[in-house]
Amino acid sequence: MIKESGWKIKSKEEIHDIYQFCEGYKRFLDAAKTEREAARFIEGYLAGQRFSQNAADERVFRVHKGKEVLAFVRGTKGLAEGMNIIVAHIDAPRLDLKQSPLYEDVDLGLLRTHYYGGIKKYHWVAIPLAIHGVVVKTDGRVIDIVIGEKEDDPVFIIDDLLPHLSRKTQDEKTLSNAIDGEKLCLLFGSLHLVGEEKESIKRGILKLLYDQYDIAEDDFISAELEVVPAFKARDVGIDRSMIGAYGQDDRVCAYAILEAIARTARPERSCLAIFVDKEEIGSEGNTSMKSNVLQIFLYDILEGMKIKADEVLVRRMLFSSKALSGDVNGALNPTYQEVHEKQNACFLGRGVSISKYTGHGGKSGASDAHAEYVGEIRRIFSKEKIIWQAGELGKIDEGGGGTVAKYLAEYGMDIIDCGPALLTMHSPFEISSKLDVYETFRAFSAFFKS
Ligand code: MN
Ligand code: MN
């Protein structure tokens, strides 16, 4: 553990390696702006790293509903001794289109949205936005949509009030009340369909959607269309030491796990990587950490190994496992230092951080790792000379947060929160330190090996 910036102790060659690693990370961020795109990227990557769908193989993966991925590497020790598990979530805060989104008003066509996860609504107005997702037709056909990513694609925007007119409506309200959820409507078009008297803009848009994408108005009902920032991951800082991008919470850990499991071969203990959905809305639903997908996957693994897959064995495997909940932390904000307790805060550039516990004031809702387990993690990290720090999220009564750790802890395994700290977390453009991204990857690799 260090109490100063990790950059100070990295050589020129090491800094070069860190920057190289982050080029791959940025490509992942650009290719994976939704949970479906992340799952698809991970699936393709694993397939290229000798992982297969065949549960009898030593490297096995499964994709669940296109939104969740599990990857397993068989160890030399017996499965009853447990696994080394690392989990990250691949969903991120965003705006979802409503099931009946399209309307026209004051000569403009607009789309209504319902936000997903913990956003600050003022972040989402007056920035270029893209639409990603799927539309499912009644005959089962799935139409993939990505609009706003290519250089010559149109983008979308949520109109904000001009300062000249916002005094009563916005400026005198509290920040969280200034923009109403129902006002997060996307500017979508303004041409009229010739010959139409009523709702000619809406009809014009629907005709265009039908001609170009084979989408009818009712098809929005069976669609998942996500509105995300239209910009790409970029280096931040004159020295390019940081990365700015949408969705780094928690695709930074997902990428680090992916690179770590891909390089893990014939470990002693079996390794399991879990890329899970729906963390940002409380891990609800059948692609979340609260679902039974993990058990079903482990039954498959056991059957593939010609071992009778019974509930008792799976429970014992999970009970004897040890895990990292790979998720981000909030880094000490340089200009709002007062919300942190500096002695226990995470600093950008001081390496991967571990949080013994999460939760809100009084550790409410926390996952609290045992001291013995924290000691073991310290031992693993120090053996591999990982640059790491220990920290909690903000001052005790300032707020707080949680991760999926507590849902895995229910099986009886040891688990601790571990990941890089971000600035402007949960904004459309989150900031990470390249050093922290790289050390997270190194920490996860060391854990899989342990
Ligand atoms: Mn997270
Ligand atoms: Mn989050």
PDB file of C-alpha atoms in Angstrom, residues 77-83 269-270 302 305 307 312-321:
ATOM      1  CA  LYS A  77      -7.364 -28.443  -7.377  1.00  0.00           C
ATOM      2  CA  GLY A  78     -10.765 -29.976  -6.752  1.00  0.00           C
ATOM      3  CA  LEU A  79     -13.838 -27.801  -7.159  1.00  0.00           C
ATOM      4  CA  ALA A  80     -15.034 -28.477  -3.620  1.00  0.00           C
ATOM      5  CA  GLU A  81     -12.099 -26.344  -2.454  1.00  0.00           C
ATOM      6  CA  GLY A  82     -13.836 -23.365  -3.988  1.00  0.00           C
ATOM      7  CA  MET A  83     -13.093 -20.868  -6.741  1.00  0.00           C
ATOM      8  CA  ARG A 269      -7.914 -22.913  -7.853  1.00  0.00           C
ATOM      9  CA  SER A 270     -10.599 -22.683 -10.519  1.00  0.00           C
ATOM     10  CA  LEU A 302     -19.979 -30.014 -13.055  1.00  0.00           C
ATOM     11  CA  MET A 305     -16.664 -32.647 -15.766  1.00  0.00           C
ATOM     12  CA  ILE A 307     -19.511 -34.904 -11.704  1.00  0.00           C
ATOM     13  CA  VAL A 312     -25.151 -29.470  -1.949  1.00  0.00           C
ATOM     14  CA  LEU A 313     -21.923 -29.592  -3.935  1.00  0.00           C
ATOM     15  CA  VAL A 314     -22.630 -26.252  -5.621  1.00  0.00           C
ATOM     16  CA  ARG A 315     -23.403 -24.673  -2.258  1.00  0.00           C
ATOM     17  CA  ARG A 316     -20.120 -26.037  -0.850  1.00  0.00           C
ATOM     18  CA  MET A 317     -18.194 -24.730  -3.864  1.00  0.00           C
ATOM     19  CA  LEU A 318     -19.604 -21.263  -3.383  1.00  0.00           C
ATOM     20  CA  PHE A 319     -19.156 -21.408   0.386  1.00  0.00           C
ATOM     21  CA  SER A 320     -15.437 -22.218  -0.020  1.00  0.00           C
ATOM     22  CA  SER A 321     -14.844 -19.603  -2.696  1.00  0.00           C
TER      23      SER A 321
END
